[in-house]
Amino acid sequence: MKKLINATDDVLTEALRGFAAAHDDIVRLSLDPKFVARKAPRKGKVALISGGGSGHEPMHAGFVGVGMLDAACPGEVFTSPTPDQMLAAAEAVDGGAGVLWIVKNYAGDVMNFEMAAEMFAGESATVLTNDDVAVESSLHSQGRRGVAATVIVEKIVGAAAERGDDLAACKALGDRIAAASGTMGLALTSCTVPAAGTPTFTLGEGEIEMGVGIHGEPGRRREALRAADALVADMLGAIVEEIKPAKGAPALLLVNGMGGTPLMELYLMLDAARRRCAALGIEVARTLVGNFCTSLEMQGCSFTLTKLDAETTTLWDALVHTAALRKGP
Amino acid sequence: MKKLINATDDVLTEALRGFAAAHDDIVRLSLDPKFVARKAPRKGKVALISGGGSGHEPMHAGFVGVGMLDAACPGEVFTSPTPDQMLAAAEAVDGGAGVLWIVKNYAGDVMNFEMAAEMFAGESATVLTNDDVAVESSLHSQGRRGVAATVIVEKIVGAAAERGDDLAACKALGDRIAAASGTMGLALTSCTVPAAGTPTFTLGEGEIEMGVGIHGEPGRRREALRAADALVADMLGAIVEEIKPAKGAPALLLVNGMGGTPLMELYLMLDAARRRCAALGIEVARTLVGNFCTSLEMQGCSFTLTKLDAETTTLWDALVHTAALRKGP
């Protein structure tokens, strides 16, 4: 295992300390229990809290700040955070208007966020993301996995909370964005969890995992690497089959790197995807390209399509000021 | 070779098209000859133009925009752009106050930018970056290589040009930042140039290249991978020996990913570097962490230290709006 680390037990703490030092204008860090909170929480605003296993950086701590999350709870690498982290985060950022938990659909996360919601004295609601169209159930999930669309839910609902939408409205909006989104990914290489020390899975030379999960879970099939255009056609085809966008309707297209893929290839994949969307009659109204929901050093990428309307487009464009996503005047 | 591409000959064009589509609010693209220009050039402002081989994304096109570069000229992967690209870019963005070429010290880039300067009818000056303290001369350079400090030069001089500094002042400031900066990198893995199809170099299991160049050029030595803290001590030690910061003086610390390293490890390296800087009596007044000057999918990172003063700190903090770097109110 080749990683820039000290002891494997200290990876999360040291990475969080570095993150908090780099972005001390935006966030503050609690190490016991571990959570990252918006530096200046707003009274009277619905507080958005997400979290999940680490190793997907910048998700979720990179999305804490104005116009997105109020707190993020990082677990160990590819391991759910615990309810005490979620409860402490909620108590720290609750502005009196309730807490919206944004949870990726994995058994551990779902269970622990449910426990936190029961322990939390304030009002709360949950949005579950399950955008990965690759497989119906998987190693760690009943039903589809929650992956990169979580970033889009966090951004759009974050903007709604910032403008003053109440908890019920934020929950309904989150559910609506989640249902309007589909994601399909592929891996060229595996990743290695520090505490495991060996690659999570193995691919042959010239072989890819089509539909890979963000923890290296199996997808639809192993296949030979093909030209970008052919891969893109299959990936977008799988998404479109699920979310069924109307002809000519606007969509947001997220080209997400898995962590180890050069930006040059991600932009090339965007170019290919735009051509394919044009052929499919999808209007790519907004795009986002980069490493947002990663799998450590895995090479590969995912596409997410989210059907947009006038309201969600406005909320997507609204000001956001976080470590990993920044927009606005 | 596992890459998300179509034909190797089309990689650059397709990646540039994707980049321009994703950031059409900031840049416009010329494909013949190839350059990326700021969408709204400003009359009366010194125009900053950089460029170099592709494969280092987001450098340089990702830094075109308000408060940084006016144009970037991308060559093929790891290959200098040609003078006709630079000349066309200069003619497109010259606002009447002259052009400042920002050039990384490689023989091909230096020669081609010199030719472009001779062909350009307007006034121009050149800032050469040579911040890589690893080796004195290298495969493609006489004297030290220009690497990640180029991003810092582009940001700080970009802010100066934006506030109205003239060409001579921008050139002097660029030279000053370049001289105040040092960089040292390491590689855990090689990268593969698409047109070559095989890795540029080979490292054994558990072996790293200390002082690697951004094209995979040899550094100071091959050595066994050690704990992050030990690597950081050697890297920062090599920089400090060259730029000799005064005790307690402020510095900017850039932790730069080579393209294939997880963000989690980069933040962990920042944490280690902050501890080491404290021990060395360096005040880390500003930090930047991420993939800025990359080497395709190479795993590894570099540190850059730039000595700051009141003026350069203000310019570093000034508004910037580019695809890859954004700051400001």
XYZ file of C-alpha atoms in Angstrom:
658
model
C 0.000 0.000 0.000
C 1.424 3.362 -1.103
C -0.180 6.216 0.779
C 0.918 9.540 2.204
C 0.024 8.751 5.809
C 1.489 8.203 9.262
C -0.256 5.511 11.347
C -3.451 4.150 9.768
C -5.326 4.835 13.026
C -4.522 8.535 12.739
C -5.474 9.105 9.095
C -8.924 10.542 9.746
C -7.923 12.827 12.617
C -4.899 14.211 10.791
C -6.819 14.730 7.542
C -9.637 16.512 9.386
C -7.158 18.766 11.195
C -5.590 19.689 7.862
C -8.989 20.320 6.311
C -10.090 22.541 9.188
C -6.827 24.500 9.100
C -7.118 25.098 5.350
C -10.716 26.319 5.625
C -10.882 27.981 9.045
C -12.766 30.903 7.510
C -15.659 28.545 6.686
C -15.708 25.666 9.185
C -14.899 24.659 12.715
C -13.876 21.168 13.740
C -14.899 18.987 16.668
C -12.658 15.959 17.183
C -14.566 14.328 20.071
C -16.952 13.368 18.670
C -15.864 14.075 15.109
C -17.887 16.564 13.082
C -17.270 19.613 10.907
C -19.667 22.533 11.385
C -20.345 25.767 9.605
C -18.453 28.507 11.407
C -21.389 30.875 11.681
C -24.664 28.925 12.014
C -27.813 30.953 11.338
C -30.639 31.163 13.833
C -34.039 30.346 12.405
C -32.662 28.392 9.444
C -33.238 24.693 8.847
C -29.914 22.983 9.585
C -28.685 20.492 6.964
C -26.532 17.650 8.268
C -24.958 14.917 6.234
C -22.220 12.390 6.827
C -20.937 8.994 5.912
C -17.754 7.038 5.683
C -14.583 8.963 4.853
C -12.654 8.336 1.647
C -15.152 10.198 -0.550
C -13.600 13.646 -0.091
C -14.519 16.408 -0.593
C -17.900 14.832 0.289
C -19.253 15.754 2.837
C -17.105 18.159 4.886
C -16.110 20.047 1.749
C -19.750 21.060 1.331
C -20.179 22.653 4.756
C -20.680 26.413 4.561
C -23.019 29.136 3.414
C -25.732 27.808 1.105
C -25.095 24.105 1.583
C -24.493 21.951 4.703
C -24.435 23.130 8.294
C -22.510 20.086 9.488
C -20.903 16.878 8.237
C -20.112 13.759 10.254
C -17.181 11.722 8.919
C -16.858 8.052 9.806
C -13.684 6.052 9.425
C -12.826 5.219 5.800
C -15.842 3.551 4.147
C -17.507 3.140 7.574
C -20.640 4.872 8.825
C -20.268 7.601 11.418
C -21.918 6.876 14.761
C -25.107 8.371 16.232
C -23.206 10.317 18.893
C -21.413 12.254 16.156
C -24.698 13.069 14.445
C -26.369 14.070 17.697
C -23.512 16.345 18.721
C -23.495 17.949 15.267
C -27.258 18.530 15.425
C -27.040 20.130 18.857
C -24.213 22.350 17.628
C -25.914 23.699 14.505
C -29.656 23.518 15.255
C -30.970 27.024 14.694
C -34.418 26.275 16.083
C -36.023 25.466 12.715
C -35.207 21.775 12.766
C -32.604 19.493 11.256
C -32.675 17.830 7.849
C -30.517 14.697 7.707
C -29.216 13.934 4.211
C -28.313 10.267 4.131
C -26.858 8.052 1.419
C -28.645 4.726 1.224
C -26.315 2.267 2.982
C -27.530 0.048 5.797
C -25.070 1.390 8.395
C -25.710 5.036 7.610
C -29.478 4.602 7.540
C -29.495 2.834 10.915
C -27.187 5.295 12.614
C -28.949 8.406 11.324
C -32.272 6.891 12.471
C -30.850 6.397 15.950
C -29.546 9.973 15.995
C -32.933 11.291 14.925
C -34.562 9.414 17.809
C -32.013 10.769 20.293
C -32.260 14.363 19.034
C -34.667 16.466 21.099
C -35.485 18.875 18.258
C -37.551 18.368 15.140
C -35.910 16.540 12.245
C -36.588 14.875 8.917
C -34.542 12.730 6.542
C -33.820 12.764 2.828
C -32.436 9.472 1.562
C -30.421 9.488 -1.665
C -30.423 6.339 -3.791
C -29.362 7.590 -7.207
C -27.012 4.789 -8.317
C -28.909 3.082 -11.132
C -26.253 0.377 -11.611
C -27.779 -2.297 -9.364
C -31.022 -2.688 -7.433
C -29.402 -3.871 -4.191
C -25.746 -4.176 -3.278
C -23.196 -5.319 -0.685
C -24.108 -2.614 1.827
C -27.535 -1.464 0.717
C -31.111 -2.596 0.420
C -32.265 -0.822 -2.710
C -30.145 1.446 -4.835
C -26.979 3.010 -3.426
C -26.719 6.718 -2.672
C -23.808 8.307 -4.511
C -22.935 11.556 -6.297
C -26.449 13.011 -6.559
C -26.111 13.591 -2.822
C -23.930 16.589 -3.722
C -26.727 18.003 -5.870
C -29.342 17.433 -3.165
C -27.102 19.164 -0.638
C -26.539 22.160 -2.934
C -30.131 22.711 -4.006
C -31.736 22.091 -0.609
C -28.954 24.133 1.005
C -29.978 27.107 -1.099
C -33.623 26.585 -0.157
C -32.786 26.477 3.554
C -30.661 29.596 3.176
C -33.569 31.550 1.667
C -35.786 30.501 4.584
C -37.728 27.428 3.456
C -39.060 25.467 6.427
C -38.257 21.864 7.332
C -41.206 20.324 5.514
C -40.411 22.269 2.355
C -36.717 21.328 2.520
C -37.585 17.663 3.027
C -40.032 17.705 0.097
C -37.518 19.451 -2.142
C -34.780 16.981 -1.194
C -37.038 14.048 -1.995
C -37.928 15.674 -5.309
C -34.260 16.210 -6.326
C -33.339 12.681 -5.237
C -36.137 11.232 -7.353
C -35.139 13.389 -10.333
C -31.527 12.116 -10.274
C -29.690 9.076 -11.536
C -26.001 8.157 -11.456
C -23.872 5.543 -13.175
C -20.148 5.071 -12.568
C -17.257 2.972 -13.767
C -13.847 2.063 -12.399
C -10.569 1.608 -14.254
C -8.727 0.664 -11.060
C -9.532 -0.287 -7.479
C -8.813 1.678 -4.336
C -7.135 0.558 -1.122
C -8.656 1.228 2.288
C -5.772 2.232 4.597
C -6.795 -0.121 7.408
C -7.114 -3.031 4.946
C -3.824 -2.411 3.173
C -4.728 -4.278 -0.017
C -6.907 -3.302 -2.980
C -10.653 -3.722 -2.468
C -10.985 -5.552 -5.793
C -8.847 -6.481 -8.783
C -9.285 -5.653 -12.436
C -7.312 -7.171 -15.265
C -5.291 -5.145 -17.723
C -7.757 -3.438 -20.043
C -10.707 -4.401 -17.841
C -13.198 -2.055 -16.165
C -16.054 -2.393 -13.677
C -19.162 -0.896 -15.251
C -21.538 0.389 -12.584
C -19.026 0.263 -9.740
C -20.082 1.464 -6.286
C -18.173 4.174 -4.449
C -16.756 1.607 -2.038
C -15.667 -0.639 -4.857
C -18.860 -2.700 -4.779
C -19.541 -4.716 -7.940
C -21.555 -3.052 -10.664
C -23.374 -4.541 -13.628
C -20.472 -6.290 -15.290
C -16.759 -6.563 -15.898
C -15.934 -5.600 -19.449
C -13.122 -4.497 -21.710
C -12.248 -0.815 -21.707
C -13.733 0.812 -24.805
C -13.578 4.275 -26.343
C -14.959 7.080 -24.194
C -17.911 7.652 -26.531
C -19.054 4.030 -26.212
C -18.757 4.047 -22.417
C -20.664 7.321 -22.230
C -23.499 5.961 -24.372
C -23.957 3.006 -22.012
C -23.702 5.072 -18.827
C -26.123 7.774 -19.926
C -28.424 5.162 -21.409
C -28.674 3.423 -18.038
C -29.516 6.684 -16.288
C -32.057 7.849 -18.861
C -33.846 4.510 -18.635
C -34.439 5.183 -14.933
C -35.152 8.906 -14.691
C -36.875 9.214 -18.097
C -36.256 12.882 -18.916
C -38.781 14.484 -21.265
C -37.457 15.346 -24.744
C -35.813 18.775 -24.697
C -36.176 19.165 -20.944
C -33.275 20.773 -19.051
C -30.933 18.714 -16.896
C -27.897 19.191 -14.735
C -24.962 16.975 -15.725
C -22.345 16.157 -13.102
C -19.133 14.530 -14.345
C -17.600 13.223 -11.164
C -14.062 11.888 -10.811
C -13.499 8.893 -8.552
C -10.326 10.485 -7.147
C -7.502 9.199 -9.327
C -8.600 10.298 -12.794
C -6.945 13.316 -14.428
C -9.131 16.380 -14.880
C -8.287 16.260 -18.583
C -10.168 12.956 -18.907
C -13.142 14.287 -16.936
C -13.458 17.235 -19.318
C -13.123 14.868 -22.264
C -15.934 12.767 -20.768
C -18.054 15.906 -20.459
C -17.487 16.625 -24.140
C -18.554 13.091 -25.025
C -21.567 13.297 -22.708
C -22.747 16.575 -24.192
C -22.674 15.044 -27.659
C -24.592 12.035 -26.408
C -27.148 14.157 -24.555
C -27.736 16.175 -27.729
C -28.463 12.915 -29.548
C -30.819 11.854 -26.747
C -32.696 15.163 -26.794
C -31.524 16.217 -23.323
C -30.674 19.887 -22.821
C -27.562 20.095 -20.636
C -28.564 23.318 -18.890
C -25.966 23.174 -16.116
C -22.719 21.234 -15.686
C -20.335 20.453 -12.870
C -17.008 18.699 -13.479
C -14.480 17.549 -10.896
C -13.807 15.271 -7.959
C -16.818 15.575 -5.667
C -17.865 12.079 -4.548
C -14.688 10.025 -4.704
C -13.439 6.566 -3.777
C -9.948 7.294 -2.454
C -7.471 6.888 -5.353
C -9.815 4.931 -7.632
C -9.534 5.806 -11.326
C -12.859 6.183 -13.044
C -15.797 8.518 -13.123
C -19.536 8.741 -12.799
C -22.224 10.709 -14.535
C -25.211 12.113 -12.676
C -28.194 13.573 -14.470
C -30.742 15.600 -12.495
C -33.904 16.834 -14.187
C -34.207 20.576 -13.540
C -37.122 23.001 -13.459
C -37.159 26.777 -13.047
C -37.074 26.646 -9.248
C -34.327 24.062 -8.895
C -32.253 25.849 -11.547
C -32.448 29.079 -9.554
C -31.489 27.242 -6.377
C -28.584 25.512 -8.160
C -27.295 28.922 -9.291
C -27.635 30.517 -5.846
C -24.615 31.605 -3.850
C -22.647 28.845 -2.173
C -19.418 29.236 -0.230
C -17.844 25.977 0.852
C -14.364 24.460 0.612
C -15.183 22.399 -2.470
C -17.972 24.277 -4.228
C -18.246 27.997 -4.670
C -20.643 30.037 -6.767
C -22.229 33.401 -6.678
C -21.609 37.068 -6.976
C -2.955 2.037 -20.855
C -6.278 2.631 -19.066
C -7.648 6.044 -19.927
C -11.056 7.538 -20.566
C -10.345 8.699 -24.107
C -11.293 8.177 -27.726
C -8.395 8.438 -30.222
C -5.131 9.668 -28.672
C -4.857 12.350 -31.356
C -8.161 13.853 -30.228
C -7.537 13.966 -26.474
C -6.509 17.610 -26.286
C -9.252 18.960 -28.560
C -12.003 16.998 -26.820
C -10.768 17.913 -23.339
C -10.565 21.600 -24.295
C -14.082 21.518 -25.741
C -15.369 20.002 -22.498
C -13.496 22.561 -20.427
C -14.856 25.472 -22.460
C -18.411 24.116 -22.260
C -18.201 23.716 -18.482
C -16.888 27.245 -17.984
C -18.465 29.261 -20.771
C -19.311 32.018 -18.300
C -15.566 32.613 -17.775
C -13.656 31.595 -20.916
C -13.860 31.316 -24.656
C -11.970 28.742 -26.690
C -10.036 28.999 -29.928
C -9.214 25.637 -31.506
C -7.128 26.869 -34.450
C -4.706 27.752 -33.074
C -5.470 26.408 -29.607
C -5.843 28.885 -26.765
C -8.282 29.663 -23.959
C -9.034 33.333 -23.347
C -10.848 35.309 -20.714
C -14.352 35.959 -21.950
C -14.341 39.671 -21.190
C -10.826 41.089 -21.629
C -10.280 44.506 -20.058
C -8.964 47.455 -22.036
C -5.991 49.197 -20.456
C -5.010 46.202 -18.315
C -1.739 44.299 -18.659
C -2.637 40.945 -20.220
C -1.184 37.853 -18.525
C -0.558 34.862 -20.791
C 0.787 31.501 -19.759
C 0.886 28.091 -21.330
C 2.774 24.859 -21.508
C 2.275 21.211 -22.196
C -1.091 19.728 -21.301
C -1.451 17.045 -18.635
C -0.993 19.469 -15.743
C -4.672 20.453 -15.480
C -6.124 22.647 -14.137
C -2.899 24.522 -14.990
C -3.057 26.771 -17.004
C -6.522 27.092 -18.608
C -8.184 26.624 -15.218
C -6.599 29.896 -14.117
C -7.974 32.063 -16.917
C -10.479 34.620 -15.665
C -10.919 37.708 -13.569
C -7.891 38.386 -11.363
C -5.554 35.829 -12.887
C -4.691 34.927 -16.506
C -6.082 36.516 -19.658
C -5.130 33.560 -21.820
C -3.548 30.115 -21.668
C -1.929 28.185 -24.519
C -2.074 24.402 -24.150
C 0.421 22.218 -25.992
C -0.031 18.506 -26.562
C 0.513 16.408 -23.407
C 3.905 17.278 -21.883
C 4.852 19.207 -25.077
C 5.357 22.943 -25.415
C 2.703 24.958 -27.222
C 3.887 26.670 -30.410
C 4.594 30.365 -31.017
C 1.559 30.770 -33.295
C -0.710 29.826 -30.386
C 0.964 32.373 -28.118
C 0.867 35.091 -30.770
C -2.825 34.530 -31.515
C -3.605 34.564 -27.786
C -1.684 37.816 -27.319
C -3.467 39.487 -30.197
C -6.808 38.324 -28.793
C -6.351 39.614 -25.246
C -3.935 42.545 -25.537
C -5.689 45.485 -23.914
C -3.100 48.032 -25.004
C -1.052 47.896 -21.803
C 1.240 45.110 -22.924
C 1.516 41.369 -22.401
C 3.253 39.542 -19.573
C 4.281 36.001 -20.526
C 4.484 33.652 -17.544
C 6.713 30.761 -18.547
C 7.811 27.631 -16.713
C 11.516 26.969 -17.175
C 11.684 24.196 -19.792
C 13.789 24.550 -22.923
C 10.884 24.151 -25.356
C 8.598 26.593 -23.560
C 11.341 29.187 -23.144
C 12.284 29.039 -26.824
C 8.707 29.184 -28.104
C 7.622 32.023 -25.829
C 10.756 33.963 -26.909
C 9.771 33.503 -30.546
C 6.223 34.630 -29.819
C 7.505 37.729 -28.017
C 9.603 38.595 -31.063
C 6.643 38.107 -33.413
C 4.230 40.096 -31.230
C 3.902 43.715 -32.362
C 2.955 45.031 -28.921
C 5.033 45.494 -25.802
C 5.750 42.409 -23.706
C 7.863 41.067 -20.874
C 8.496 37.607 -19.431
C 8.475 36.106 -15.948
C 10.266 32.761 -15.774
C 9.372 30.386 -12.944
C 12.047 27.971 -11.720
C 10.855 26.999 -8.260
C 11.614 23.265 -8.225
C 14.480 22.965 -5.747
C 14.923 19.215 -6.329
C 17.648 19.364 -8.986
C 19.754 22.103 -10.543
C 19.225 21.020 -14.171
C 17.013 18.298 -15.593
C 15.952 16.362 -18.686
C 14.143 19.309 -20.254
C 15.582 22.332 -18.464
C 18.755 24.299 -18.023
C 18.552 25.417 -14.420
C 15.739 24.586 -12.053
C 12.355 23.464 -13.383
C 9.276 25.662 -13.158
C 6.443 23.901 -11.356
C 3.616 24.690 -8.902
C 4.799 28.165 -7.836
C 3.666 29.229 -11.299
C 0.110 29.118 -9.933
C 1.074 31.516 -7.144
C 2.829 33.883 -9.559
C -0.237 33.857 -11.797
C -2.585 34.597 -8.880
C -0.587 37.388 -7.269
C 0.481 39.134 -10.485
C -3.035 38.640 -11.845
C -4.393 40.643 -8.912
C -1.803 43.351 -9.494
C -2.717 43.624 -13.179
C -6.394 43.745 -12.258
C -5.843 46.735 -9.935
C -3.999 48.538 -12.725
C -0.291 47.920 -12.217
C 1.702 48.574 -15.412
C 3.797 46.056 -17.320
C 7.086 46.911 -15.616
C 5.492 46.628 -12.169
C 3.837 43.299 -13.043
C 7.121 41.930 -14.386
C 9.018 43.049 -11.258
C 6.354 41.575 -8.974
C 6.384 38.275 -10.878
C 10.156 38.039 -10.590
C 9.902 38.797 -6.885
C 7.295 36.073 -6.226
C 9.241 33.570 -8.306
C 12.407 34.293 -6.311
C 10.493 34.037 -3.021
C 9.162 30.547 -3.870
C 10.461 27.013 -3.683
C 8.809 23.672 -4.466
C 9.664 20.048 -3.783
C 7.588 17.093 -4.964
C 7.489 13.336 -4.714
C 5.856 10.548 -6.692
C 4.361 7.298 -5.448
C 3.502 6.175 -8.988
C 4.280 7.166 -12.554
C 1.936 8.604 -15.148
C 1.319 7.503 -18.727
C 1.352 9.947 -21.630
C -1.545 8.945 -23.933
C 0.546 9.074 -27.112
C 3.274 6.945 -25.484
C 0.934 4.345 -24.018
C 3.348 3.088 -21.368
C 4.346 4.555 -17.981
C 6.995 7.291 -18.110
C 9.012 5.594 -15.365
C 8.731 2.633 -13.019
C 8.832 2.497 -9.248
C 9.097 -0.641 -7.187
C 6.575 -1.628 -4.554
C 7.113 0.647 -1.577
C 9.463 2.905 -3.570
C 9.037 6.636 -4.250
C 10.799 9.262 -6.363
C 11.822 12.111 -4.066
C 12.051 15.375 -5.980
C 10.180 14.128 -9.061
C 9.508 16.545 -11.910
C 5.998 17.196 -13.187
C 6.750 15.223 -16.359
C 8.125 12.314 -14.367
C 11.721 13.545 -14.600
C 14.076 12.034 -12.014
C 14.424 13.844 -8.723
C 17.099 13.567 -6.052
C 16.798 9.887 -5.276
C 14.698 6.738 -5.232
C 13.913 5.759 -1.685
C 11.560 3.670 0.413
C 8.191 5.193 1.259
C 8.283 6.479 4.835
C 5.735 8.006 7.195
C 4.211 11.289 6.052
C 5.942 13.263 8.806
C 9.385 12.069 7.694
C 8.699 12.850 4.026
C 7.403 16.290 4.943
C 10.505 17.082 6.991
C 12.759 16.296 4.026
C 10.618 18.165 1.487
C 10.224 21.321 3.545
C 13.879 21.135 4.577
C 14.939 21.175 0.921
C 12.767 24.225 0.202
C 13.815 26.170 3.295
C 17.473 25.603 2.433
C 16.883 27.421 -0.867
C 14.467 30.239 -0.029
C 15.741 30.836 3.535
C 12.655 32.325 5.198
C 13.346 34.596 8.198
C 12.269 33.196 11.576
C 8.620 33.973 12.230
C 8.073 35.475 8.779
C 4.769 34.692 7.020
C 4.585 32.262 4.126
C 2.022 30.791 1.800
C 1.964 26.988 1.793
C 0.607 25.184 -1.263
C -0.037 21.452 -0.909
C -0.421 20.335 -4.490
C -1.686 16.955 -5.609
C -0.061 15.348 -8.638
C -3.469 14.240 -9.941
C -4.010 10.744 -8.554
C -3.714 11.326 -4.814
C -6.857 11.427 -2.663
C -7.748 14.797 -1.158
C -7.728 13.102 2.235
C -3.983 12.494 1.927
C -3.349 16.060 0.762
C -5.087 17.429 3.854
C -3.133 15.006 6.008
C 0.065 16.289 4.376
C -1.014 19.843 5.178
C -1.465 18.876 8.812
C 2.020 17.363 8.874
C 3.485 20.384 7.084
C 1.910 22.832 9.509
C 3.472 20.975 12.425
C 6.843 20.976 10.676
C 6.604 24.674 9.783
C 5.837 25.484 13.415
C 9.008 23.637 14.418
C 10.979 25.532 11.756
C 9.648 28.915 12.891
C 7.668 29.552 9.702
C 4.267 31.201 10.064
C 1.856 29.534 7.633
C -0.182 32.663 6.943
C -2.059 31.309 3.922
C -2.708 27.809 2.591
C -3.975 26.269 -0.604
C -4.673 22.528 -0.906
C -5.719 20.611 -3.993
C -4.793 19.505 -7.487
C -3.410 22.584 -9.233
C -0.224 21.594 -11.077
C -0.647 17.918 -11.860
C 1.063 15.175 -13.820
C -1.865 13.285 -15.326
C -2.757 10.396 -12.985
C 0.508 10.425 -11.019
C 0.121 9.757 -7.295
C 2.153 12.070 -5.125
C 2.263 15.674 -4.072
C 4.430 18.738 -3.852
C 4.866 21.506 -1.335
C 5.447 25.084 -2.377
C 6.461 27.768 0.104
C 6.282 31.428 -0.940
C 7.555 34.114 1.405
C 4.829 36.741 1.805
C 4.825 40.411 2.723
C 1.920 42.786 3.340
C 1.495 43.640 -0.351
C 1.671 40.101 -1.697
C -0.678 38.884 1.040
C -3.260 41.477 0.000
C -2.870 40.481 -3.644
C -3.184 36.785 -2.756
C -6.454 37.527 -0.935
C -7.874 39.633 -3.782
C -10.895 38.499 -5.778
C -10.244 35.804 -8.360
C -12.833 34.078 -10.511
C -11.487 31.226 -12.607
C -12.521 27.620 -13.199
C -10.041 26.212 -10.692
C -9.477 28.993 -8.173
C -12.084 31.296 -6.739
C -11.837 33.778 -3.898
C -13.387 37.003 -2.907
C -16.424 38.687 -1.515
